[in-house]
Amino acid sequence: MKFFQVHETREVIRLIEETYASLERTEEVSLYQAFGRVLAEDIHAAEDVPGFDRSTVDGYAVRAQDTFGASDSMPSFLDLTGSIEMGKEAGSIAPAKAKYIPTGGMMPEGADAVVMVEHAEEVGSLLNVYKQAAPGENVIRKGEDLQEGQLVLRRGHRLEPQDLGVLAAVGVSRVKVFAKPIVGILSTGDEIVPPETKHLKPGEIRDINTVTLGAALQSMGAEVIYGGTVKDEFGEYLQRAQDLFEKVDLLIMSGGSSVGTRDYTVQVMEALGEPGVLVHGISIKPGKPTILAKAGRKPVIGLPGHPVSALVVFDLIVRRIVNRLFDRTSHPFDPRIRARLSRNLASAPGRSDYVRVRLEKRDGEVWAVPVFGKSGLISTLAGSHGVVEIPAPNEGLLQGEWVNVNCFVWERGIVSEEEDLSGGYAAQRGPEETSGCC
Amino acid sequence: MKFFQVHETREVIRLIEETYASLERTEEVSLYQAFGRVLAEDIHAAEDVPGFDRSTVDGYAVRAQDTFGASDSMPSFLDLTGSIEMGKEAGSIAPAKAKYIPTGGMMPEGADAVVMVEHAEEVGSLLNVYKQAAPGENVIRKGEDLQEGQLVLRRGHRLEPQDLGVLAAVGVSRVKVFAKPIVGILSTGDEIVPPETKHLKPGEIRDINTVTLGAALQSMGAEVIYGGTVKDEFGEYLQRAQDLFEKVDLLIMSGGSSVGTRDYTVQVMEALGEPGVLVHGISIKPGKPTILAKAGRKPVIGLPGHPVSALVVFDLIVRRIVNRLFDRTSHPFDPRIRARLSRNLASAPGRSDYVRVRLEKRDGEVWAVPVFGKSGLISTLAGSHGVVEIPAPNEGLLQGEWVNVNCFVWERGIVSEEEDLSGGYAAQRGPEETSGCC
């Protein structure tokens, strides 16, 4: 029997980085299919961007020196020799000549600056220039944006809309990305029945974690295999876990991780393969009974059965494991909301507490109102907008203090002053309840 | 010829709410497919949650009155008459009896409180209770979480992972959601060629907006029909726009919306149907040459050709139009980052400016560093993390001021102290450049 001790969050995060390996499966996709995928290769610019000198304004392509000294009272007089058309070769201009050029148009050979339309006047085939242009003015030079061969995006980067634009610009139309990680979810517990069960027998409750964790994994670009529910019977549990384990890159089991007579999760995890259980218990609340294991090169995770705890641990721990599979070395910024805390929150030193909060606007400020509820209340989950962390070395937070709220937001959106802050959830809990948090 | 004037952002947002209608197409999906979909119906709890009185702790189910007065020195003595098993009928207890009950177990008939294991001791078939329990203590009553018939989620709500858990809990396993809006994108411009074009001819540039806007739309749950590129030739442009218009719920055309000799976009929009163009120009920078139209009941939008402008306008305007198709009345919180501004930013009064910024950590604080670049620079787009708004009535922002950064984040993630803040984008621009912003 191994000896397990409860781990600190930071220790667990370090262990995730050090212990689990990234996926070996990759695939090639077009830019139309690449959103949200994670690069499996560094990307270098295939060519200079722009590929030619371009005008940044509507104006007249000129040799700058032909305009030196030009002013309102003493214009330069140039010959206007035509217009440059978008997407067409631009030809050239000789000294003292000019061509009309639209924004984005290609600079003609011999020209090195653009005079804006408002600083010039066409008089028949003559152009009066009323302001001198410096060499390079209103021009982007070939390769000024990105140079051929330049490193543009790194392996492990999740492709956002703007990145796809950069890839299109540099002439990369297909990219090598990590295969979507396949994640299996198995829910355990004698009382747990599938969510689609119409009529519950006494004592039964529907499986919640399968759908919440499954959706959270989908939001990260994983493919989910729903393993369903299994009773606390070792033989059956092991068989079902082994079957699912064979098909996935990461196996998540929820429930059965509290200390109890029917806790087979550790045994099942150990039976799946070496090295077995690595972490048994993390010093966070909720979420303490979390188990991390590794069987062969695959991570196997045991999450608390309680839906609130499972989702908080997903956010804090499982998210990092999935990112590890992608070799994601960088992360988007955490879209935290700054809010003022509506009441004092106590915490046990040495443990990080995560308290669910609802966000409310009061006098133009955003306040974080702790949503308390007895351990089993599901409604508090959707009724809250996110969690506030009380870090381990801290002894609590004070009323009125500015805190960061880690929002349960899986896609970004914009909220304006006028908009409703309550979310779509109608069953708001009443005044702060006094029973303990999850 | 209609008379158009530049509109203020707030005016445009109000017009979007008032003018465009929500989709009529809906479909029914299971909870496994429902993540990110938008409800087309209000959801009421199909039953009480929990469906039976449950224990919130491991302990002993008792009649509270049998424990009144119990203390360490004067325990109550009860008969232990068995254990309650998870997921099973709990039977009943008579006065002065107790049953072991696990967390989440069903309360037996006759019991109204649970004594925690640490406050009791088994002595053979006797149970010594060392602490009195109040009626209801450590118990969640039937329907205490959610009551049958209660409004749980509203039409127009986007289903997040936690919402799916609530639906599972209340016995709703299929939901009616809005069909995915079908959005068509057409890129116009004589110089624009498809992104997969290998070798550019002089003056040509690859289409960027198709892939950036397409991905942004995908992130909102839309289905995208990529209409490709079209030259500035009215007949061809109109034909292609009409063909695409027939297939979609929303048509987006990018490019061709600057004032110029080849601006056919307004004509095409007018030709698609009544009432035609509603807004021609919005007082924002970048993004002024944005056009909103309506043909029949469908929105038709003209976006600036410049990729940075197009994406900023998408975020501010198009996002709201897509949400309008879903009848989304509530929005998730805007995951803005608070940061300190690294330099003064000026703005023209009467116009809202959006300045791209890169986020940097300095001495533990997050700073927003304006990323300036000439109008055509694509690299600044991926090199920035988001935009800072300088609101219209404002004359600028001061160095050191705390600002909200609207991040270009399309999925949430967590960044810790140790992690790299640079994003995956390797081609960071050097020190702040002095040329104007987009």
CSV table of C-alpha atoms in Angstrom, one decimal, chain B residues 24-438:
chain,number,residue,atom,x,y,z
B,24,GLU,CA,-37.8,30.9,-36.5
B,25,ARG,CA,-36.0,27.6,-37.0
B,26,THR,CA,-35.6,25.5,-33.8
B,27,GLU,CA,-34.6,21.9,-33.2
B,28,GLU,CA,-34.5,19.4,-30.3
B,29,VAL,CA,-31.2,18.1,-28.9
B,30,SER,CA,-30.0,15.9,-26.1
B,31,LEU,CA,-28.0,17.2,-23.3
B,32,TYR,CA,-24.9,15.6,-24.8
B,33,GLN,CA,-25.3,17.9,-27.9
B,34,ALA,CA,-26.6,20.9,-26.1
B,35,PHE,CA,-23.4,22.7,-25.1
B,36,GLY,CA,-23.2,26.2,-26.5
B,37,ARG,CA,-26.7,26.0,-28.0
B,38,VAL,CA,-29.3,28.7,-27.2
B,39,LEU,CA,-32.6,27.8,-25.6
B,40,ALA,CA,-35.7,28.5,-27.7
B,41,GLU,CA,-38.0,27.8,-24.8
B,42,ASP,CA,-38.2,28.5,-21.1
B,43,ILE,CA,-37.3,25.5,-19.0
B,44,HIS,CA,-39.3,24.5,-15.9
B,45,ALA,CA,-38.2,21.8,-13.5
B,46,ALA,CA,-40.0,18.6,-14.4
B,47,GLU,CA,-39.8,17.4,-10.8
B,48,ASP,CA,-38.6,18.3,-7.3
B,49,VAL,CA,-34.8,18.3,-6.7
B,50,PRO,CA,-33.8,16.4,-4.7
B,51,GLY,CA,-36.7,14.0,-5.2
B,52,PHE,CA,-36.4,12.8,-1.6
B,53,ASP,CA,-34.9,14.1,1.7
B,54,ARG,CA,-31.2,13.5,1.6
B,55,SER,CA,-28.4,13.5,4.2
B,56,THR,CA,-25.5,16.0,3.5
B,57,VAL,CA,-23.0,14.1,5.7
B,58,ASP,CA,-21.9,10.7,6.7
B,59,GLY,CA,-23.8,10.0,10.0
B,60,TYR,CA,-26.9,8.5,11.6
B,61,ALA,CA,-30.4,9.3,10.7
B,62,VAL,CA,-32.5,10.0,13.8
B,63,ARG,CA,-35.6,11.7,15.1
B,64,ALA,CA,-34.1,15.0,16.4
B,65,GLN,CA,-36.2,14.9,19.5
B,66,ASP,CA,-34.6,11.6,20.6
B,67,THR,CA,-31.3,13.5,20.9
B,68,PHE,CA,-32.5,16.6,22.7
B,69,GLY,CA,-30.2,17.4,25.7
B,70,ALA,CA,-27.5,15.0,24.5
B,71,SER,CA,-23.9,16.0,25.4
B,72,ASP,CA,-20.5,14.4,25.9
B,73,SER,CA,-21.2,13.8,29.5
B,74,MET,CA,-24.9,12.8,29.0
B,75,PRO,CA,-25.2,10.9,25.7
B,76,SER,CA,-28.5,9.8,24.2
B,77,PHE,CA,-28.7,6.0,23.7
B,78,LEU,CA,-30.4,4.9,20.6
B,79,ASP,CA,-30.9,1.5,18.9
B,80,LEU,CA,-28.9,1.1,15.7
B,81,THR,CA,-31.2,-0.7,13.3
B,82,GLY,CA,-29.1,-1.0,10.2
B,83,SER,CA,-27.5,1.0,7.3
B,84,ILE,CA,-29.1,2.9,4.5
B,85,GLU,CA,-27.6,2.1,1.1
B,86,MET,CA,-27.0,4.6,-1.6
B,87,GLY,CA,-29.6,4.5,-4.3
B,88,LYS,CA,-31.9,2.3,-2.3
B,89,GLU,CA,-35.2,2.7,-0.5
B,90,ALA,CA,-34.5,3.8,3.1
B,91,GLY,CA,-37.4,2.2,5.0
B,92,SER,CA,-38.3,3.9,8.3
B,93,ILE,CA,-37.2,4.3,11.9
B,94,ALA,CA,-39.3,4.1,15.0
B,95,PRO,CA,-38.7,6.4,18.0
B,96,ALA,CA,-35.4,5.9,19.8
B,97,LYS,CA,-33.9,4.1,16.7
B,98,ALA,CA,-31.2,5.2,14.4
B,99,LYS,CA,-29.8,4.1,11.0
B,100,TYR,CA,-26.3,4.7,9.6
B,101,ILE,CA,-26.6,7.0,6.5
B,102,PRO,CA,-23.9,8.0,4.0
B,103,THR,CA,-23.7,11.4,2.4
B,104,GLY,CA,-26.4,11.8,-0.2
B,105,GLY,CA,-28.3,8.8,1.2
B,106,MET,CA,-32.1,8.9,1.4
B,107,MET,CA,-33.6,9.7,4.8
B,108,PRO,CA,-35.7,7.0,6.3
B,109,GLU,CA,-39.4,7.7,7.1
B,110,GLY,CA,-39.7,9.0,10.7
B,111,ALA,CA,-36.2,10.5,10.8
B,112,ASP,CA,-35.7,14.3,10.5
B,113,ALA,CA,-32.1,14.9,11.3
B,114,VAL,CA,-28.6,13.4,10.9
B,115,VAL,CA,-26.0,13.2,13.6
B,116,MET,CA,-22.5,13.3,12.2
B,117,VAL,CA,-20.3,10.3,12.7
B,118,GLU,CA,-17.9,12.3,14.8
B,119,HIS,CA,-20.7,13.1,17.3
B,120,ALA,CA,-21.7,9.5,17.9
B,121,GLU,CA,-20.3,6.1,18.8
B,122,GLU,CA,-21.4,2.6,17.9
B,123,VAL,CA,-21.3,0.2,20.9
B,124,GLY,CA,-22.6,-3.1,19.6
B,125,SER,CA,-26.1,-2.5,18.4
B,126,LEU,CA,-26.3,0.6,20.5
B,127,LEU,CA,-25.6,4.2,19.3
B,128,ASN,CA,-24.3,6.8,21.8
B,129,VAL,CA,-25.1,10.3,20.6
B,130,TYR,CA,-23.0,13.0,22.1
B,131,LYS,CA,-24.5,16.1,20.6
B,132,GLN,CA,-28.1,17.0,20.1
B,133,ALA,CA,-29.4,17.5,16.6
B,134,ALA,CA,-32.0,20.1,15.5
B,135,PRO,CA,-34.8,19.1,13.3
B,136,GLY,CA,-33.7,19.3,9.7
B,137,GLU,CA,-30.0,19.3,10.7
B,138,ASN,CA,-27.7,17.9,7.9
B,139,VAL,CA,-30.7,17.2,5.7
B,140,ILE,CA,-31.7,18.6,2.3
B,141,ARG,CA,-35.5,18.3,2.0
B,142,LYS,CA,-37.3,17.1,-1.1
B,143,GLY,CA,-37.7,20.1,-3.4
B,144,GLU,CA,-35.4,22.3,-1.3
B,145,ASP,CA,-33.0,22.8,-4.3
B,146,LEU,CA,-35.5,23.2,-7.1
B,147,GLN,CA,-39.3,22.8,-7.0
B,148,GLU,CA,-41.4,21.1,-9.7
B,149,GLY,CA,-42.7,23.6,-12.1
B,150,GLN,CA,-40.1,26.3,-11.2
B,151,LEU,CA,-38.6,28.4,-14.0
B,152,VAL,CA,-35.1,27.2,-14.3
B,153,LEU,CA,-33.6,28.7,-17.5
B,154,ARG,CA,-35.0,31.2,-19.9
B,155,ARG,CA,-35.4,31.3,-23.6
B,156,GLY,CA,-32.4,33.0,-25.2
B,157,HIS,CA,-29.9,31.6,-22.7
B,158,ARG,CA,-26.8,30.0,-24.1
B,159,LEU,CA,-26.3,26.6,-22.4
B,160,GLU,CA,-23.1,26.4,-20.4
B,161,PRO,CA,-21.7,23.3,-18.8
B,162,GLN,CA,-23.3,24.1,-15.5
B,163,ASP,CA,-26.7,24.6,-17.0
B,164,LEU,CA,-26.6,21.2,-18.5
B,165,GLY,CA,-26.1,19.8,-15.0
B,166,VAL,CA,-29.2,21.7,-13.8
B,167,LEU,CA,-31.2,20.3,-16.7
B,168,ALA,CA,-30.1,16.8,-15.9
B,169,ALA,CA,-31.0,17.3,-12.3
B,170,VAL,CA,-34.5,18.4,-13.0
B,171,GLY,CA,-35.2,15.5,-15.4
B,172,VAL,CA,-35.0,17.5,-18.7
B,173,SER,CA,-33.0,15.3,-21.1
B,174,ARG,CA,-33.9,17.0,-24.4
B,175,VAL,CA,-34.3,20.7,-25.0
B,176,LYS,CA,-35.6,22.9,-27.8
B,177,VAL,CA,-32.8,25.2,-29.1
B,178,PHE,CA,-32.5,27.7,-31.9
B,179,ALA,CA,-31.1,26.2,-35.1
B,180,LYS,CA,-27.5,27.2,-35.7
B,181,PRO,CA,-27.7,30.5,-37.7
B,182,ILE,CA,-26.2,30.1,-41.1
B,183,VAL,CA,-23.9,33.0,-42.0
B,184,GLY,CA,-22.5,33.7,-45.4
B,185,ILE,CA,-19.2,35.6,-45.8
B,186,LEU,CA,-18.2,37.2,-49.1
B,187,SER,CA,-14.9,39.1,-49.5
B,188,THR,CA,-14.7,41.8,-52.1
B,189,GLY,CA,-11.9,43.7,-53.7
B,190,ASP,CA,-10.0,43.5,-57.0
B,191,GLU,CA,-6.7,42.8,-55.1
B,192,ILE,CA,-8.2,40.0,-52.9
B,193,VAL,CA,-7.5,36.4,-53.8
B,194,PRO,CA,-8.5,33.2,-51.9
B,195,PRO,CA,-6.3,32.5,-48.9
B,196,GLU,CA,-5.1,29.2,-50.4
B,197,THR,CA,-3.6,30.9,-53.4
B,198,LYS,CA,0.0,29.7,-53.5
B,199,HIS,CA,1.7,32.4,-55.6
B,200,LEU,CA,0.6,36.0,-55.6
B,201,LYS,CA,0.7,38.1,-58.7
B,202,PRO,CA,2.0,41.7,-58.2
B,203,GLY,CA,-0.6,43.8,-56.4
B,204,GLU,CA,-2.6,40.8,-55.0
B,205,ILE,CA,-3.1,40.0,-51.4
B,206,ARG,CA,-4.7,37.0,-49.8
B,207,ASP,CA,-8.2,37.2,-48.3
B,208,ILE,CA,-7.9,37.4,-44.5
B,209,ASN,CA,-11.4,38.4,-43.4
B,210,THR,CA,-13.0,35.2,-44.5
B,211,VAL,CA,-11.0,33.0,-42.1
B,212,THR,CA,-11.0,35.4,-39.2
B,213,LEU,CA,-14.7,36.3,-39.3
B,214,GLY,CA,-15.5,32.7,-40.1
B,215,ALA,CA,-13.7,31.5,-37.0
B,216,ALA,CA,-15.3,34.2,-34.8
B,217,LEU,CA,-18.7,33.1,-36.1
B,218,GLN,CA,-17.9,29.5,-35.4
B,219,SER,CA,-17.0,30.4,-31.8
B,220,MET,CA,-20.5,31.8,-31.4
B,221,GLY,CA,-22.1,28.6,-32.6
B,222,ALA,CA,-22.9,29.7,-36.2
B,223,GLU,CA,-22.6,27.6,-39.3
B,224,VAL,CA,-20.5,29.4,-41.9
B,225,ILE,CA,-20.8,29.3,-45.6
B,226,TYR,CA,-17.6,30.6,-47.1
B,227,GLY,CA,-18.6,32.5,-50.2
B,228,GLY,CA,-15.1,33.2,-51.4
B,229,THR,CA,-13.8,36.3,-53.0
B,230,VAL,CA,-15.4,38.5,-55.7
B,231,LYS,CA,-14.0,41.3,-57.8
B,232,ASP,CA,-15.4,44.8,-57.8
B,233,GLU,CA,-17.6,44.3,-60.8
B,234,PHE,CA,-21.3,45.1,-60.1
B,235,GLY,CA,-23.0,42.3,-62.0
B,236,GLU,CA,-20.8,39.5,-60.7
B,237,TYR,CA,-20.8,40.9,-57.2
B,238,LEU,CA,-24.6,41.2,-57.1
B,239,GLN,CA,-25.1,37.7,-58.5
B,240,ARG,CA,-22.7,36.1,-56.0
B,241,ALA,CA,-24.3,38.1,-53.1
B,242,GLN,CA,-27.8,37.0,-54.2
B,243,ASP,CA,-26.8,33.4,-54.5
B,244,LEU,CA,-25.3,33.4,-51.0
B,245,PHE,CA,-28.1,35.5,-49.5
B,246,GLU,CA,-30.6,32.8,-50.5
B,247,LYS,CA,-28.8,30.2,-48.3
B,248,VAL,CA,-28.1,32.2,-45.2
B,249,ASP,CA,-29.7,33.9,-42.2
B,250,LEU,CA,-27.1,36.6,-42.1
B,251,LEU,CA,-24.9,37.9,-44.9
B,252,ILE,CA,-21.6,39.5,-44.2
B,253,MET,CA,-19.6,41.3,-47.0
B,254,SER,CA,-16.2,42.6,-46.2
B,255,GLY,CA,-14.2,45.1,-48.2
B,256,GLY,CA,-15.6,47.6,-50.6
B,257,SER,CA,-17.1,49.6,-47.9
B,258,SER,CA,-14.7,52.5,-48.0
B,259,VAL,CA,-15.8,55.5,-49.9
B,260,GLY,CA,-14.3,55.0,-53.3
B,261,THR,CA,-15.0,54.7,-57.0
B,262,ARG,CA,-15.5,51.0,-56.8
B,263,ASP,CA,-17.9,51.0,-53.9
B,264,TYR,CA,-20.7,48.8,-55.1
B,265,THR,CA,-21.5,47.3,-51.7
B,266,VAL,CA,-24.3,49.8,-50.9
B,267,GLN,CA,-25.8,49.2,-54.3
B,268,VAL,CA,-25.7,45.4,-53.9
B,269,MET,CA,-27.2,45.7,-50.4
B,270,GLU,CA,-30.1,47.8,-51.7
B,271,ALA,CA,-30.7,45.4,-54.6
B,272,LEU,CA,-31.0,42.4,-52.2
B,273,GLY,CA,-34.3,43.6,-50.9
B,274,GLU,CA,-36.3,46.1,-48.8
B,275,PRO,CA,-35.8,48.0,-46.5
B,276,GLY,CA,-32.2,48.1,-47.6
B,277,VAL,CA,-29.4,50.1,-45.9
B,278,LEU,CA,-30.1,51.3,-42.4
B,279,VAL,CA,-26.8,52.6,-41.2
B,280,HIS,CA,-23.9,53.8,-43.3
B,281,GLY,CA,-21.0,54.6,-41.1
B,282,ILE,CA,-20.4,54.3,-37.3
B,283,SER,CA,-18.5,56.8,-35.2
B,284,ILE,CA,-15.8,54.4,-34.1
B,285,LYS,CA,-12.2,54.1,-35.1
B,286,PRO,CA,-11.3,51.7,-36.5
B,287,GLY,CA,-14.5,50.6,-38.2
B,288,LYS,CA,-16.2,53.7,-39.4
B,289,PRO,CA,-17.1,52.4,-42.9
B,290,THR,CA,-19.5,49.8,-41.5
B,291,ILE,CA,-22.9,49.3,-43.2
B,292,LEU,CA,-26.0,47.7,-41.7
B,293,ALA,CA,-28.8,46.7,-44.0
B,294,LYS,CA,-31.9,44.5,-43.9
B,295,ALA,CA,-33.4,42.6,-46.8
B,296,GLY,CA,-36.7,41.0,-46.0
B,297,ARG,CA,-36.1,39.7,-42.5
B,298,LYS,CA,-32.4,39.0,-42.9
B,299,PRO,CA,-29.6,41.3,-41.7
B,300,VAL,CA,-26.9,42.1,-44.3
B,301,ILE,CA,-23.7,43.7,-43.0
B,302,GLY,CA,-20.9,45.4,-44.8
B,303,LEU,CA,-17.6,45.4,-42.9
B,304,PRO,CA,-14.4,47.3,-43.6
B,305,GLY,CA,-11.9,45.4,-45.7
B,306,HIS,CA,-9.1,46.0,-43.3
B,307,PRO,CA,-8.7,42.9,-41.1
B,308,VAL,CA,-8.1,44.7,-37.9
B,309,SER,CA,-11.1,47.0,-38.4
B,310,ALA,CA,-13.3,44.0,-39.5
B,311,LEU,CA,-12.5,42.1,-36.3
B,312,VAL,CA,-13.1,45.0,-34.0
B,313,VAL,CA,-16.4,45.7,-35.7
B,314,PHE,CA,-17.3,42.0,-35.5
B,315,ASP,CA,-16.7,42.1,-31.7
B,316,LEU,CA,-18.7,45.3,-31.2
B,317,ILE,CA,-21.5,45.0,-33.7
B,318,VAL,CA,-21.8,41.7,-35.5
B,319,ARG,CA,-21.6,39.7,-32.3
B,320,ARG,CA,-24.8,41.5,-31.2
B,321,ILE,CA,-26.6,40.7,-34.5
B,322,VAL,CA,-25.8,37.0,-34.2
B,323,ASN,CA,-27.0,37.1,-30.6
B,324,ARG,CA,-30.2,38.8,-31.8
B,325,LEU,CA,-30.8,35.9,-34.1
B,326,PHE,CA,-30.8,33.7,-31.0
B,327,ASP,CA,-33.0,36.1,-29.1
B,328,ARG,CA,-30.3,36.2,-26.5
B,329,THR,CA,-31.5,38.5,-23.9
B,330,SER,CA,-28.7,37.9,-21.5
B,331,HIS,CA,-25.0,37.7,-22.1
B,332,PRO,CA,-22.2,36.2,-20.2
B,333,PHE,CA,-20.0,38.7,-18.4
B,334,ASP,CA,-17.4,40.5,-20.4
B,335,PRO,CA,-14.1,38.9,-19.5
B,336,ARG,CA,-12.2,42.1,-19.4
B,337,ILE,CA,-8.8,42.4,-17.9
B,338,ARG,CA,-7.9,45.4,-15.7
B,339,ALA,CA,-4.6,46.8,-16.6
B,340,ARG,CA,-2.6,50.0,-16.3
B,341,LEU,CA,-2.1,52.0,-19.4
B,342,SER,CA,1.6,52.4,-20.4
B,343,ARG,CA,1.2,55.8,-22.1
B,344,ASN,CA,-1.2,58.6,-22.8
B,345,LEU,CA,-3.8,58.0,-25.5
B,346,ALA,CA,-5.5,60.8,-27.2
B,347,SER,CA,-8.9,60.6,-28.9
B,348,ALA,CA,-11.2,62.8,-31.0
B,349,PRO,CA,-14.2,63.8,-28.9
B,350,GLY,CA,-17.5,62.4,-30.4
B,351,ARG,CA,-15.9,59.2,-31.6
B,352,SER,CA,-15.1,56.0,-29.7
B,353,ASP,CA,-11.6,54.9,-30.4
B,354,TYR,CA,-10.4,51.3,-30.0
B,355,VAL,CA,-6.7,51.0,-29.5
B,356,ARG,CA,-5.1,47.6,-29.7
B,357,VAL,CA,-2.9,46.7,-26.7
B,358,ARG,CA,-0.4,44.0,-25.7
B,359,LEU,CA,-0.6,42.9,-22.0
B,360,GLU,CA,2.7,42.8,-20.1
B,361,LYS,CA,3.5,42.0,-16.4
B,362,ARG,CA,5.7,44.6,-14.7
B,363,ASP,CA,6.4,44.4,-11.0
B,364,GLY,CA,3.3,42.2,-10.5
B,365,GLU,CA,0.9,44.5,-12.2
B,366,VAL,CA,-0.6,44.0,-15.6
B,367,TRP,CA,0.1,46.8,-18.1
B,368,ALA,CA,-1.7,47.5,-21.3
B,369,VAL,CA,0.9,48.6,-23.9
B,370,PRO,CA,-0.6,50.2,-27.0
B,371,VAL,CA,0.4,48.4,-30.2
B,372,PHE,CA,0.7,50.9,-32.9
B,373,GLY,CA,1.3,50.0,-36.5
B,374,LYS,CA,0.6,51.4,-39.9
B,375,SER,CA,-2.8,50.7,-41.3
B,376,GLY,CA,-1.9,47.6,-43.3
B,377,LEU,CA,0.1,45.7,-40.7
B,378,ILE,CA,-1.4,42.3,-40.0
B,379,SER,CA,1.2,41.3,-37.5
B,380,THR,CA,-0.1,43.8,-35.0
B,381,LEU,CA,-3.4,41.9,-34.9
B,382,ALA,CA,-2.1,38.7,-33.6
B,383,GLY,CA,0.5,40.6,-31.6
B,384,SER,CA,-2.1,42.3,-29.5
B,385,HIS,CA,-4.2,40.7,-26.7
B,386,GLY,CA,-7.2,43.0,-27.0
B,387,VAL,CA,-8.4,46.6,-27.3
B,388,VAL,CA,-8.9,49.5,-25.0
B,389,GLU,CA,-11.9,51.7,-25.6
B,390,ILE,CA,-11.6,55.4,-25.3
B,391,PRO,CA,-15.3,56.3,-25.1
B,392,ALA,CA,-16.8,59.0,-27.2
B,393,PRO,CA,-17.3,61.7,-24.6
B,394,ASN,CA,-13.7,61.2,-23.5
B,395,GLU,CA,-10.7,63.2,-24.7
B,396,GLY,CA,-8.2,60.5,-24.0
B,397,LEU,CA,-6.7,58.3,-21.3
B,398,LEU,CA,-3.7,59.0,-19.1
B,399,GLN,CA,-0.6,57.0,-18.6
B,400,GLY,CA,-0.9,54.8,-15.5
B,401,GLU,CA,-4.7,54.9,-15.5
B,402,TRP,CA,-6.5,51.6,-14.9
B,403,VAL,CA,-8.3,50.6,-18.0
B,404,ASN,CA,-10.4,47.6,-19.1
B,405,VAL,CA,-9.0,45.6,-21.9
B,406,ASN,CA,-11.5,43.8,-24.1
B,407,CYS,CA,-9.5,40.7,-24.8
B,408,PHE,CA,-9.4,38.8,-28.0
B,409,VAL,CA,-10.2,35.7,-26.1
B,410,TRP,CA,-12.5,33.2,-27.6
B,411,GLU,CA,-12.3,30.6,-24.9
B,412,ARG,CA,-11.5,31.0,-21.3
B,413,GLY,CA,-8.3,29.8,-19.8
B,414,ILE,CA,-6.3,30.3,-16.7
B,415,VAL,CA,-3.0,32.0,-16.4
B,416,SER,CA,-0.9,31.6,-13.3
B,417,GLU,CA,1.8,33.8,-12.0
B,418,GLU,CA,4.5,31.7,-13.6
B,419,GLU,CA,3.1,31.4,-17.0
B,420,ASP,CA,4.1,33.2,-20.1
B,421,LEU,CA,2.0,36.3,-20.8
B,422,SER,CA,3.1,36.7,-24.4
B,423,GLY,CA,0.6,34.3,-26.0
B,424,GLY,CA,1.9,32.0,-28.6
B,425,TYR,CA,2.6,34.8,-30.9
B,426,ALA,CA,6.3,34.9,-31.5
B,427,ALA,CA,6.6,38.0,-33.7
B,428,GLN,CA,6.1,40.6,-30.9
B,429,ARG,CA,6.6,44.1,-32.1
B,430,GLY,CA,9.4,46.0,-30.6
B,431,PRO,CA,9.0,49.1,-28.5
B,432,GLU,CA,5.9,51.1,-29.1
B,433,GLU,CA,5.9,52.4,-32.6
B,434,THR,CA,5.0,56.0,-33.2
B,435,SER,CA,3.0,55.7,-36.4
B,436,GLY,CA,-0.8,56.0,-36.0
B,437,CYS,CA,-3.0,53.2,-34.9
B,438,CYS,CA,-4.7,51.2,-37.7
